[in-house]
Coordinates of C-alpha atoms and ligand atoms in Angstrom, one line a residue:
M1 CA 0.0 0.0 0.0
T2 CA 1.6 3.3 -1.1
F3 CA 0.0 6.6 -0.6
E4 CA 0.8 10.3 -0.5
M5 CA 1.4 12.0 2.8
C6 CA 1.5 15.6 4.0
V7 CA 3.5 17.1 6.9
P8 CA 2.2 20.5 7.8
C9 CA 4.9 22.6 9.5
L10 CA 5.4 26.1 10.9
F11 CA 6.1 28.7 8.2
G12 CA 9.8 28.9 7.6
L13 CA 10.5 25.3 8.5
E14 CA 9.4 23.6 5.2
G15 CA 13.0 23.2 3.9
L16 CA 14.2 21.7 7.2
A17 CA 11.2 19.3 7.4
A18 CA 11.8 18.3 3.8
D19 CA 15.5 17.6 4.5
E20 CA 14.5 15.4 7.5
L21 CA 12.1 13.4 5.3
R22 CA 14.8 12.9 2.7
R23 CA 17.2 11.7 5.3
L24 CA 14.6 9.2 6.4
D25 CA 14.6 7.9 2.9
M26 CA 11.1 9.1 1.9
K27 CA 10.3 9.4 -1.8
D28 CA 9.0 12.4 -3.9
V29 CA 9.6 14.9 -1.1
R30 CA 8.3 18.3 -2.1
A31 CA 8.3 21.4 0.1
E32 CA 5.4 23.8 -0.3
N33 CA 4.2 26.8 1.7
G34 CA 3.6 25.5 5.2
R35 CA 3.8 21.8 4.4
V36 CA 5.9 19.0 2.8
L37 CA 4.5 16.3 0.7
F38 CA 6.0 12.8 0.1
T39 CA 5.0 9.3 -0.9
G40 CA 5.5 6.1 1.1
G41 CA 3.9 3.1 2.7
I42 CA 2.8 2.2 6.2
E43 CA 6.4 1.8 7.5
D44 CA 7.1 5.3 6.3
L45 CA 4.0 6.8 8.0
V46 CA 5.2 5.3 11.3
K47 CA 8.8 6.3 10.8
A48 CA 7.9 9.9 10.0
N49 CA 5.7 10.1 13.1
I50 CA 8.4 8.8 15.4
N51 CA 11.4 10.6 13.9
L52 CA 10.4 14.0 12.6
R53 CA 11.7 16.9 14.7
T54 CA 10.4 19.9 12.8
G55 CA 7.0 18.6 11.3
E56 CA 3.7 19.2 13.1
R57 CA 1.9 16.0 12.1
V58 CA 1.7 13.3 9.4
L59 CA -1.5 13.3 7.3
V60 CA -2.5 10.7 4.8
V61 CA -3.9 12.2 1.6
V62 CA -7.1 10.4 0.8
G63 CA -8.0 12.5 -2.3
R64 CA -8.5 15.9 -4.0
T65 CA -11.6 17.3 -5.6
P66 CA -12.8 20.5 -7.1
A67 CA -15.1 22.2 -4.5
K68 CA -16.7 25.3 -5.9
T69 CA -20.1 24.3 -4.6
F70 CA -21.4 22.0 -1.8
D71 CA -22.6 19.5 -4.5
M72 CA -19.1 19.3 -5.9
L73 CA -17.6 18.9 -2.5
F74 CA -20.1 16.2 -1.6
E75 CA -19.7 14.2 -4.8
G76 CA -15.9 14.5 -4.8
V77 CA -15.6 13.3 -1.2
R78 CA -18.1 10.5 -1.7
N79 CA -16.0 9.2 -4.6
M80 CA -12.9 8.8 -2.5
P81 CA -11.9 5.3 -1.2
W82 CA -12.7 5.9 2.5
E83 CA -13.3 2.1 3.0
K84 CA -9.6 1.5 2.4
Y85 CA -8.9 3.5 5.5
I86 CA -11.9 3.6 7.9
P87 CA -13.2 0.3 9.2
I88 CA -16.9 -0.4 10.0
D89 CA -16.6 0.8 13.6
G90 CA -14.1 3.6 13.0
A91 CA -14.9 7.0 14.5
F92 CA -14.3 9.8 11.9
P93 CA -14.8 13.3 13.3
V94 CA -14.2 16.0 10.7
K95 CA -12.4 19.3 10.9
G96 CA -10.8 21.6 8.4
H97 CA -10.2 25.0 7.0
S98 CA -10.9 27.0 3.9
L99 CA -8.9 29.8 2.3
N100 CA -9.6 32.0 -0.8
S101 CA -12.6 29.8 -1.8
A102 CA -16.3 30.1 -2.5
L103 CA -17.1 27.6 0.3
F104 CA -16.0 29.4 3.4
S105 CA -18.4 28.2 6.1
I106 CA -16.4 25.6 8.0
P107 CA -19.4 24.1 9.9
D108 CA -21.3 23.6 6.6
C109 CA -18.2 22.1 4.9
Q110 CA -17.8 19.8 7.9
K111 CA -21.4 18.6 7.7
I112 CA -21.1 18.0 3.9
V113 CA -17.8 16.0 4.2
K114 CA -19.2 13.9 7.1
K115 CA -22.3 13.1 5.2
A116 CA -20.4 12.2 2.0
I117 CA -18.1 9.8 3.9
V118 CA -21.2 8.2 5.6
E119 CA -22.9 7.8 2.3
R120 CA -19.7 6.2 0.9
L121 CA -19.3 3.8 3.8
K122 CA -22.9 2.7 4.3
P123 CA -23.3 0.6 1.1
K124 CA -19.7 -0.6 1.4
Y125 CA -20.4 -2.1 4.8
R126 CA -24.0 -2.9 4.0
T127 CA -25.3 -1.0 7.0
E128 CA -27.6 1.9 7.6
W129 CA -25.9 2.9 10.8
L130 CA -22.2 3.5 11.4
K131 CA -21.6 3.2 15.2
E132 CA -18.3 4.9 15.2
S133 CA -17.4 3.1 18.5
G134 CA -13.9 2.1 17.5
A135 CA -10.5 3.9 17.0
K136 CA -10.4 7.5 15.9
Y137 CA -9.6 8.2 12.2
Q138 CA -9.6 12.1 12.3
V139 CA -10.6 13.5 8.9
Q140 CA -9.2 16.8 7.9
F141 CA -10.1 18.9 4.9
A142 CA -8.3 21.9 3.4
I143 CA -10.1 23.9 0.8
M144 CA -7.9 26.3 -1.1
H145 CA -8.7 28.1 -4.4
D146 CA -11.9 26.0 -4.7
E147 CA -10.0 22.7 -4.5
A148 CA -10.5 20.4 -1.4
T149 CA -7.8 18.0 -0.2
L150 CA -9.0 15.3 2.2
Y151 CA -6.7 13.8 4.8
L152 CA -6.6 11.4 7.7
D153 CA -4.5 12.5 10.6
S154 CA -2.2 9.7 11.7
S155 CA -0.6 11.6 14.5
G156 CA -3.4 12.7 16.9
A157 CA -1.8 15.3 19.2
G158 CA 0.6 17.5 17.2
L159 CA 4.2 16.1 16.9
H160 CA 5.5 19.1 18.9
K161 CA 4.0 17.4 21.9
R162 CA 6.9 15.1 22.6
G163 CA 5.6 14.1 26.0
Y164 CA 8.3 15.8 28.1
R165 CA 6.7 19.2 28.6
P166 CA 3.3 19.0 30.2
V167 CA 4.0 22.2 32.2
G168 CA 5.4 25.2 30.5
N169 CA 6.5 28.7 31.7
A170 CA 4.8 31.9 30.6
A171 CA 6.1 31.8 27.0
P172 CA 7.4 28.4 26.0
L173 CA 8.8 27.9 22.6
R174 CA 7.3 25.2 20.4
E175 CA 9.4 22.1 20.5
T176 CA 9.4 21.9 16.7
L177 CA 10.8 25.5 16.5
A178 CA 13.4 24.8 19.1
A179 CA 14.5 21.7 17.1
A180 CA 14.7 23.9 14.0
M181 CA 16.9 26.4 15.7
V182 CA 19.2 23.6 16.8
K183 CA 19.3 22.4 13.2
L184 CA 19.9 25.9 11.8
A185 CA 22.8 26.3 14.2
R186 CA 24.3 23.1 12.6
Y187 CA 24.8 21.6 16.1
R188 CA 26.2 18.1 15.7
G189 CA 26.8 17.2 19.4
R190 CA 30.4 18.4 19.4
E191 CA 30.5 22.0 20.8
L192 CA 29.3 23.4 24.1
V193 CA 25.7 24.6 23.6
C194 CA 24.2 27.2 25.9
D195 CA 20.8 28.8 26.3
P196 CA 21.0 31.6 28.9
F197 CA 17.2 32.3 28.7
C198 CA 16.1 28.6 28.8
G199 CA 12.6 29.0 30.3
S200 CA 11.2 25.5 30.4
G201 CA 14.3 24.1 28.9
T202 CA 13.0 23.4 25.4
I203 CA 16.1 24.4 23.4
P204 CA 18.6 22.5 25.6
I205 CA 16.4 19.5 25.6
E206 CA 15.9 19.5 21.8
A207 CA 19.7 20.0 21.5
A208 CA 20.3 17.0 23.7
L209 CA 17.8 14.8 21.8
A210 CA 19.6 15.8 18.5
A211 CA 23.0 15.2 20.0
I212 CA 22.2 11.6 21.0
N213 CA 20.2 11.2 17.8
R214 CA 17.1 10.2 19.9
A215 CA 13.9 10.1 18.0
P216 CA 11.7 12.8 19.5
G217 CA 8.5 10.8 19.3
L218 CA 9.5 7.7 21.3
N219 CA 7.7 8.7 24.5
R220 CA 4.2 9.4 23.1
G221 CA 1.2 7.8 21.5
Y222 CA -0.3 8.3 18.0
D223 CA -3.9 7.9 16.8
S224 CA -2.7 5.5 14.0
Q225 CA -1.3 3.1 16.6
R226 CA -5.0 2.0 16.9
W227 CA -5.6 1.9 13.1
L228 CA -6.6 -1.5 11.8
W229 CA -4.3 -1.4 8.7
V230 CA -1.2 -0.3 10.6
P231 CA 0.2 -3.5 12.2
K232 CA 1.5 -3.2 15.8
Q233 CA 4.7 -4.8 14.7
V234 CA 5.5 -1.9 12.4
W235 CA 5.4 0.4 15.5
L236 CA 7.6 -1.9 17.5
D237 CA 10.1 -2.3 14.6
A238 CA 10.3 1.5 14.0
R239 CA 10.9 2.1 17.7
D240 CA 13.6 -0.5 17.8
E241 CA 15.3 0.9 14.7
A242 CA 15.2 4.4 16.2
I243 CA 16.7 3.2 19.5
D244 CA 19.5 1.3 17.6
K245 CA 20.5 4.6 16.0
E246 CA 21.1 6.5 19.2
Y247 CA 24.6 7.7 20.0
K248 CA 26.3 7.3 23.4
G249 CA 28.9 10.0 23.9
T250 CA 29.7 13.0 26.1
Y251 CA 28.0 16.2 25.5
E252 CA 28.1 19.7 27.0
I253 CA 24.7 21.4 27.1
W254 CA 23.8 24.2 29.5
G255 CA 20.6 26.1 30.3
G256 CA 20.3 29.1 32.5
D257 CA 17.4 31.3 33.6
I258 CA 17.0 34.1 36.1
D259 CA 13.8 32.4 37.4
P260 CA 14.4 29.5 39.8
Q261 CA 11.0 28.1 39.0
C262 CA 11.9 27.8 35.3
I263 CA 15.0 25.9 36.2
E264 CA 13.0 23.5 38.4
I265 CA 10.6 22.9 35.5
S266 CA 13.5 22.5 33.0
K267 CA 15.1 19.9 35.2
I268 CA 11.8 17.9 35.4
N269 CA 11.2 18.2 31.7
A270 CA 14.8 17.0 30.9
K271 CA 14.3 14.1 33.2
R272 CA 11.1 13.2 31.4
A273 CA 12.8 13.4 28.1
G274 CA 15.6 11.1 29.4
V275 CA 18.3 13.7 28.8
D276 CA 18.8 15.1 32.3
K277 CA 22.3 13.5 32.6
I278 CA 23.6 15.6 29.7
I279 CA 22.2 19.0 30.5
K280 CA 23.2 21.3 33.3
F281 CA 20.6 23.8 34.4
E282 CA 21.4 26.7 36.6
V283 CA 19.7 29.8 37.9
A284 CA 21.8 32.6 36.3
E285 CA 21.5 36.2 35.1
A286 CA 22.2 36.3 31.4
A287 CA 24.0 39.6 31.8
D288 CA 26.7 37.7 33.7
F289 CA 27.1 35.1 31.0
C290 CA 30.8 34.3 30.5
R291 CA 32.9 31.3 29.4
E292 CA 36.6 31.0 29.3
T293 CA 36.7 28.3 26.7
P294 CA 36.9 29.5 23.1
G295 CA 34.2 28.2 20.8
G296 CA 30.6 27.3 21.6
I297 CA 27.1 28.0 20.4
I298 CA 24.4 30.1 22.1
I299 CA 21.0 29.1 20.9
S300 CA 18.3 31.1 22.7
N301 CA 15.0 32.8 22.7
P302 CA 15.3 35.8 25.0
P303 CA 12.2 37.7 26.2
Y304 CA 10.5 39.5 23.3
G305 CA 8.8 42.2 25.3
E306 CA 5.5 41.1 23.8
R307 CA 4.3 38.3 25.9
V308 CA 6.8 38.1 28.8
M309 CA 7.6 41.7 29.6
E310 CA 7.4 45.2 28.3
R311 CA 9.5 46.2 25.3
S312 CA 11.9 48.5 27.1
E313 CA 12.7 45.9 29.7
A314 CA 13.5 43.4 26.9
E315 CA 15.7 46.0 25.3
E316 CA 17.6 46.5 28.5
I317 CA 18.1 42.7 28.7
Y318 CA 19.4 42.6 25.1
R319 CA 21.8 45.5 25.8
K320 CA 23.3 43.9 28.9
F321 CA 23.5 40.4 27.3
G322 CA 25.1 41.9 24.2
R323 CA 27.8 43.5 26.4
A324 CA 28.4 40.1 28.2
V325 CA 28.8 38.0 25.0
K326 CA 31.1 40.6 23.4
K327 CA 33.9 39.1 25.5
L328 CA 33.4 35.5 24.2
D329 CA 36.0 34.2 21.9
N330 CA 35.0 32.4 18.7
W331 CA 31.3 31.7 19.6
K332 CA 28.4 31.4 17.3
M333 CA 25.0 32.7 18.3
Y334 CA 21.4 32.0 17.1
L335 CA 19.0 34.3 18.8
L336 CA 15.2 34.4 18.2
S337 CA 13.3 37.6 18.7
S338 CA 10.3 39.4 17.4
H339 CA 11.6 42.7 18.7
T340 CA 12.2 45.1 15.8
E341 CA 15.1 46.8 17.6
F342 CA 16.9 43.6 18.6
E343 CA 20.1 44.2 16.6
R344 CA 20.4 47.8 17.6
T345 CA 20.0 47.1 21.3
F346 CA 22.0 43.9 21.3
G347 CA 24.8 46.0 19.8
K348 CA 25.6 43.9 16.7
N349 CA 24.2 43.3 13.3
A350 CA 23.5 39.7 12.5
V351 CA 25.5 38.0 9.7
K352 CA 22.2 36.5 8.5
K353 CA 18.5 36.6 9.5
R354 CA 15.9 34.0 9.0
K355 CA 12.1 34.7 9.3
L356 CA 10.4 32.1 11.6
Y357 CA 7.1 32.0 13.3
N358 CA 6.7 31.2 17.0
G359 CA 2.9 30.4 16.9
M360 CA 1.4 33.6 15.5
I361 CA 4.4 35.8 16.4
K362 CA 6.6 36.7 13.5
C363 CA 10.2 36.5 14.6
D364 CA 13.7 36.7 13.2
L365 CA 16.4 34.2 14.0
F366 CA 19.5 36.5 14.3
M367 CA 22.6 34.5 13.3
Y368 CA 26.1 35.5 14.4
Y369 CA 29.1 33.3 13.3
Ligands
LIG401 C1 10.9 33.7 26.0 S1 11.2 32.9 27.4 C2 12.2 31.5 26.9 C3 11.3 30.4 26.7 C4 12.0 29.1 26.5 N1 12.7 29.0 25.2 C5 11.1 27.9 26.6 O1 10.9 27.1 25.7 O2 10.4 27.8 27.6 C6 12.5 34.0 28.1 C7 13.0 33.5 29.4 O3 14.1 34.4 29.8 C8 14.1 34.5 31.2 N2 14.8 35.8 31.6 C9 14.3 37.0 31.6 N3 15.3 37.9 32.0 C10 16.4 37.2 32.2 C11 17.7 37.5 32.6 N4 18.1 38.8 32.8 N5 18.6 36.5 32.7 C12 18.3 35.2 32.5 N6 17.0 34.8 32.1 C13 16.1 35.8 32.0 C14 12.6 34.5 31.6 O4 12.5 34.0 33.0 C15 12.0 33.5 30.6 O5 12.0 32.2 31.1

């Protein structure tokens, strides 16, 4: 069984997610705006879910249809081979979105899609009533420029939910974005990595997972674990394969934060992620950051002055931190901020900037190397 799959991702991360999929040996990998498409089989679906660091979820493409009217949407969806995927007792809630299209009422589209799938499955299973008492096969639709794409969501909770961060601080960074920052910093487990504004520890934890090559999705469940056509053994094999690829080495990763509560949370999260032995967390003022050793990487997401504090307070933090890191010898820095005056107040123009989105907040990753 081969099918097309789609990995939605945060804007700006498409290239990185595509790169990850190619490294996982996926076929026909194509990056588009906000998503990456590829083709593969059941093993690939499972492998992508367990191993992807920067993708948000893995969707199975069930079909595409023109959808200028409700009739077109209904007919198109009814013609798709839903019985290949949803068994007689499968529960199939429907959600979705529409953009730049004639059909814009989401509740109405939801009803039409649901009805069309019901009408497809009823004769196939020779029943008048689908109980939907079994495993969840979440249906998603995306209508864009009057074309609807129908998906099944194999992940369930978003892939950024690794299972190590049930409690966050005031402004936690999405795990997928933290993993992307680690990738953009080209960290390979060799240098000292520091995050002087570590909050709940997301960046040090993602750096540690990358360093030991641990699949980020080993400690969580997926909706498709309960799918009838995804054998349990495939999950077991994919987990074993991922564990076999882990490295055992010595790594130097440090996280600091001025807030003792953040450090406590970071320690708990790191323990949950199984990387507490390779990260050192300390209560520390970023303005006092100093290291004697030449070379290292700072990957961090200091306060923006948008969610955590006021802008001027954030500027003062950048100013003091900028002064502290001036003394470092041969270090690289990757600093994420949405603050428009970041470079000026930090005191140095970045070599390169990359636009990234932390949820709805447009940020720049300021790169110094
Ligand atoms: C945007 S949050 C970082 C979020 C973090 N990346 C996470 O995933 O949870 C910024 C953090 O900087 C910390 N902070 C603020 N001022 C600081 C200072 N002067 N020195 C060190 N940490 C500071 C805050 O306590 C907060 O946890």
